[in-house]
Coordinates of C-alpha atoms and ligand atoms in Angstrom, one line a residue:
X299 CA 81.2 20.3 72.6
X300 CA 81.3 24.6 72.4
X301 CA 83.6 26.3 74.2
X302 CA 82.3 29.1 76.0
X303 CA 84.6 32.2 75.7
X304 CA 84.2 34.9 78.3
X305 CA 82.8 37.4 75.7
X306 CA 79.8 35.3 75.3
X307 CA 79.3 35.0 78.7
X308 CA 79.4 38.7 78.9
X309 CA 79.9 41.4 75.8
X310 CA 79.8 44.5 78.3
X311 CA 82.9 43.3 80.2
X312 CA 85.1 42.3 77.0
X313 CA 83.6 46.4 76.0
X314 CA 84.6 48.1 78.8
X315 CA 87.8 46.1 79.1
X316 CA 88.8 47.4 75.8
X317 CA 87.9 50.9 76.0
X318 CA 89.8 50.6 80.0
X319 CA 92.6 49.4 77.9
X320 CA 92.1 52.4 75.0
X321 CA 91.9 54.9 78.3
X322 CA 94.8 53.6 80.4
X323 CA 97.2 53.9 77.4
X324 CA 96.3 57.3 76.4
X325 CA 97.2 58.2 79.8
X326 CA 100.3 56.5 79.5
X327 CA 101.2 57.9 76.1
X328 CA 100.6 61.5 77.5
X329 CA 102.5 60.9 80.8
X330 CA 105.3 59.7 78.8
X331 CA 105.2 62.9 76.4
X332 CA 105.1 65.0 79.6
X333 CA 108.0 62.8 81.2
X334 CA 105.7 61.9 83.8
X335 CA 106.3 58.4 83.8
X336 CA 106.8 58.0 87.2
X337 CA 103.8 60.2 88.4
X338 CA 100.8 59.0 86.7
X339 CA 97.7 60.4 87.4
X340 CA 94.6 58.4 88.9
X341 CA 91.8 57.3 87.0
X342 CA 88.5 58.2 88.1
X343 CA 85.8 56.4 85.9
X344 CA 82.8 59.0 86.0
X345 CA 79.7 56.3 85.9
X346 CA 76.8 58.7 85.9
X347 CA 74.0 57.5 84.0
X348 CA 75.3 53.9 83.9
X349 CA 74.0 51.2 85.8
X350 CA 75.3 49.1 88.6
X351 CA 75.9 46.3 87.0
X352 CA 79.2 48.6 85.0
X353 CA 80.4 49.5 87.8
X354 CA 81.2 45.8 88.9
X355 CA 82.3 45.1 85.8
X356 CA 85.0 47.9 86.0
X357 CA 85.5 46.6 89.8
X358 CA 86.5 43.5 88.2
X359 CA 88.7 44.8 85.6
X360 CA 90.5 46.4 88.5
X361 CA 88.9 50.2 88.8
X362 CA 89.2 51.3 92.4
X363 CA 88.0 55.1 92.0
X364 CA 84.4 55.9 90.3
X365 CA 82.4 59.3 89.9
X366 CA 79.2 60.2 90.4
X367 CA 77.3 63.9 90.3
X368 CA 73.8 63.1 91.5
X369 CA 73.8 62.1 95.1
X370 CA 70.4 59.9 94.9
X371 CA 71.8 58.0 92.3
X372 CA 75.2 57.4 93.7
X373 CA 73.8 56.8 97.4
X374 CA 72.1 53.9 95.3
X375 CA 74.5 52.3 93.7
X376 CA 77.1 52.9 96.6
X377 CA 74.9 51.0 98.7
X378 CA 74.1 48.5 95.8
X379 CA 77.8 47.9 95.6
X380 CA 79.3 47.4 99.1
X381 CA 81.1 44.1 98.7
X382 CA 83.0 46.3 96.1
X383 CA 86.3 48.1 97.8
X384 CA 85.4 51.5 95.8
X385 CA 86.4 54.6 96.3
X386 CA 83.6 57.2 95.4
X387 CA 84.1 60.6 94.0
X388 CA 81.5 63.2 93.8
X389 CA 82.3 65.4 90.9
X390 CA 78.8 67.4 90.6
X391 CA 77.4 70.9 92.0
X392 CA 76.4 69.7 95.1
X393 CA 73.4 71.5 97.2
X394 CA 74.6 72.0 101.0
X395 CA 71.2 70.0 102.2
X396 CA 72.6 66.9 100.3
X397 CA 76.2 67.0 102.0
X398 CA 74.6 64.6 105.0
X399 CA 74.0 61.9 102.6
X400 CA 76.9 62.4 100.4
X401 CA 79.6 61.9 103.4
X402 CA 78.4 58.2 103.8
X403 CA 79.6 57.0 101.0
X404 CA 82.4 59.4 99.2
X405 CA 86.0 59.6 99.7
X406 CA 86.0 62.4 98.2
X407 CA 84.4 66.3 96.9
X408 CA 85.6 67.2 93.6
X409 CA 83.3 70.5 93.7
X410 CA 83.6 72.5 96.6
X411 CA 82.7 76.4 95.5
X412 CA 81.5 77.6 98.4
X413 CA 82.0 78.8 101.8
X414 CA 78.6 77.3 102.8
X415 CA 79.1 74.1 101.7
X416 CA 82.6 73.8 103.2
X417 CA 80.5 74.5 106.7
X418 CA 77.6 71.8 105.5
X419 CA 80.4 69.1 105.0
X420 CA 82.3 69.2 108.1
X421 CA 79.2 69.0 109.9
X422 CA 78.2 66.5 108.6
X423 CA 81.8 64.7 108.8
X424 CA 81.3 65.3 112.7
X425 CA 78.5 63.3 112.9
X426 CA 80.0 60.7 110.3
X427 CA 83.3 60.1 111.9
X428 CA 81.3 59.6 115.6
X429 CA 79.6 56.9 114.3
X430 CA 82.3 55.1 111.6
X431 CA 85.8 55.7 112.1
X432 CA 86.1 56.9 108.8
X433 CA 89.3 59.2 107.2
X434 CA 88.3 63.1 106.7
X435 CA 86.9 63.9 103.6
X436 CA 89.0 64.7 100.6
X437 CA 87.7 68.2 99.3
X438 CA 89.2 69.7 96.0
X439 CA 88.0 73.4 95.3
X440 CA 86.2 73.7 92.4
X441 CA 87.5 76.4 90.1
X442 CA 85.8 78.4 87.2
X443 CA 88.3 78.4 84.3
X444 CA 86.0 80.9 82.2
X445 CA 87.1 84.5 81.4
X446 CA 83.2 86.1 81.3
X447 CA 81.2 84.9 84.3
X448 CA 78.5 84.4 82.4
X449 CA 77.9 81.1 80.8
X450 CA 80.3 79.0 83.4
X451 CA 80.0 75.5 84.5
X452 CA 80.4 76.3 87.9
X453 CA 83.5 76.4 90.3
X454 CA 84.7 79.7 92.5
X455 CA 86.8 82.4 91.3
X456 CA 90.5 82.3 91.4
X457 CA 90.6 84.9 94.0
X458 CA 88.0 83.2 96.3
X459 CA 90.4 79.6 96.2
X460 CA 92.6 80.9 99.2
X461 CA 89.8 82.2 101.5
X462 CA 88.0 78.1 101.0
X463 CA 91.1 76.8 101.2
X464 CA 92.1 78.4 104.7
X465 CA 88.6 77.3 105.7
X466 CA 89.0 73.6 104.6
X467 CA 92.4 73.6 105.9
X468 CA 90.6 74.9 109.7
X469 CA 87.8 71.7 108.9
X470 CA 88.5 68.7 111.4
X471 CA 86.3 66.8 108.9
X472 CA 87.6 67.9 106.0
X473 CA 91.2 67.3 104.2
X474 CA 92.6 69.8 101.3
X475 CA 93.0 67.7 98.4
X476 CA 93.9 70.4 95.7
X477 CA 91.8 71.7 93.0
X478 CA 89.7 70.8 90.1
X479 CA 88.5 72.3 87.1
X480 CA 86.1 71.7 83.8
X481 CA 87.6 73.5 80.6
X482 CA 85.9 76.1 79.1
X483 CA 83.3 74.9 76.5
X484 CA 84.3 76.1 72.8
X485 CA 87.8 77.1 73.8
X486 CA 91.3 75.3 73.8
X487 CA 91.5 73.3 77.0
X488 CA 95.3 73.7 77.0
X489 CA 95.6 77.0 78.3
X490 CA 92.6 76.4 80.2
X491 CA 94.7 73.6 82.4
X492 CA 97.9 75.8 82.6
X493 CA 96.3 78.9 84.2
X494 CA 95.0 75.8 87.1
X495 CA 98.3 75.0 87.3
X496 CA 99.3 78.2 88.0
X497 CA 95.9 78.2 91.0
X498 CA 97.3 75.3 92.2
X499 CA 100.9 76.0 92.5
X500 CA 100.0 79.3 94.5
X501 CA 97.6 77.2 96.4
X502 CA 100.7 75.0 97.5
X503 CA 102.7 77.8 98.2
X504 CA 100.5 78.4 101.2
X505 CA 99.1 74.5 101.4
X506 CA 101.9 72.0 100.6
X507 CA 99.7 69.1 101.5
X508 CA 96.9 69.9 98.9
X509 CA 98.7 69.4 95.5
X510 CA 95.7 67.6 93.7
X511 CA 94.7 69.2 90.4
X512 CA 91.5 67.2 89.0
X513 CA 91.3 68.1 85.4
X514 CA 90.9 65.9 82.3
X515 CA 87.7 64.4 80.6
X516 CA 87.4 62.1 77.6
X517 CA 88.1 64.7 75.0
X518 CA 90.9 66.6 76.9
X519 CA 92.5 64.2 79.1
X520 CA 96.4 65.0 77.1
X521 CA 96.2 68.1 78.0
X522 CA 95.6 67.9 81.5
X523 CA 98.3 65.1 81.7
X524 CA 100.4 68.1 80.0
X525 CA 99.6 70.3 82.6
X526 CA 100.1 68.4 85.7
X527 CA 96.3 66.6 86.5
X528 CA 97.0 64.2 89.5
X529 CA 93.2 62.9 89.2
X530 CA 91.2 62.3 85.4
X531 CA 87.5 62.3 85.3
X532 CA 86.9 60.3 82.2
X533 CA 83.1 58.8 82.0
X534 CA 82.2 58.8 78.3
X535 CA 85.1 57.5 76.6
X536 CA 85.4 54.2 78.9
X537 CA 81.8 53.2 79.4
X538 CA 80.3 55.0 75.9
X539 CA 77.6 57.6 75.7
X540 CA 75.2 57.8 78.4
X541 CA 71.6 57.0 77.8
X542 CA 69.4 60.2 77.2
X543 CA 66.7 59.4 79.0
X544 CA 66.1 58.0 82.7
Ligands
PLP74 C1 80.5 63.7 83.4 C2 81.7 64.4 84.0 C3 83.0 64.0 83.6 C4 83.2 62.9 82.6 O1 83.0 63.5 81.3 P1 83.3 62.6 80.0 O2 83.3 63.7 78.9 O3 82.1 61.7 79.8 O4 84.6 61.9 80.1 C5 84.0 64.6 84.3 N1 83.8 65.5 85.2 C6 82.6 66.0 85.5 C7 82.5 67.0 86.6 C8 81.5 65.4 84.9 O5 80.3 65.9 85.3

């Protein structure tokens, strides 16, 4: 008689278990070195590119916030997945004609950058919260961390993050989270993350509720724990590259 261990049932799971349990203590380790043991920052598994079938795996293994940046594909696997209790993030630019789907399913808007979309969004909560009794939506402003405004990766400018925030904050729909930020490419992200700190604590000068700063990826999640992230994005370092083509 063979016994079956769980890894032959199912190699993905024991994977992504380990590289969970890889992720979870670097966050741990850099909470510690910034004595933030006792305010540890959420884990938001970005699952973009990966199917399904991951996500309930990292359901299992006790995930309970995933991000997506492509609205067809995370309407999909939102609905795919609705036995799961999941809360879904949208971290990508998001065009205002998709914000009617996009409000069905996520929690929250990592990557509001504009005036416009702030508008599509609570109109869209409107109609969402007549029909489900859902919470308001949880909108961090996006942020663009680079010092030329040419090759940027998206987000507003400093100086435009009180005029959205004012008009979040005036949103029946909508709830002011915070901020969030991508570091620079080819740059150190550590004083990348301290000048959103900075954004953020003027932001809660004026907005006490909306301390949130989203910042950290696989490669710079230290030192966004360093600078005060509430909310990590990590996507390739927990469920490994992501297929090229689809
Ligand atoms: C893909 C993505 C992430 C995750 O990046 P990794 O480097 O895979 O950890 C985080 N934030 C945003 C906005 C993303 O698009």
């Amino acid at each position: 008689m063979t016994e079956r261990l769980p890894e032959a049932a199912d190699p993905r799971a024991t994977e992504l278990a380990g590289r969970l349990a890889v992720v979870r203590r670097r966050i741990a380790a850099a909470a510690a070195a910034a004595g933030r043991r006792d305010s540890l920052p959420s884990l938001i598994v970005v699952t973009k590119f990966h199917p399904a079938a991951d996500i309930r795996r990292l359901a299992a293994l006790g995930v309970t916030d995933v991000g997506e940046n492509r609205d067809q594909e995370a309407a999909a696997k939102a609905a795919e997945l609705s036995d799961c209790a999941l809360n879904w993030h949208f971290v990508g630019q998001l065009q205002t004609k998709k914000s009617r789907s996009v409000v069905k399913y996520a929690t929250a808007v990592h990557s509001v950058d504009r005036p416009q979309l702030v508008d599509a969004l609570d109109r869209a909560m409107a109609v969402e919260m007549e029909a489900s009794r859902r919470l308001p939506l949880e909108c961090f402003i996006q942020v663009s961390l680079e010092d030329d405004a040419g090759a940027h990766r998206g987000g507003a400018a400093p100086g435009d993050v009180p005029g959205l925030a004012e008009r979040i904050a005036g949103a029946s729909g909508l709830r002011l989270a915070g901020v969030m930020a991508v570091a620079p490419l080819g740059a150190p992200p550590g004083p990348a993350f301290e000048k959103l700190s900075r954004i953020s604590a003027d932001l809660a000068a004026s907005h006490p509720e909306a301390r949130g700063i989203s910042a950290g990826m696989s490669q710079d999640l230290e030192a966004a724990v360093q600078f005060g992230a509430t909310h990590l994005r990590i996507g390739s370092d927990i469920l490994g590259t992501r297929p090229a083509v689809r």
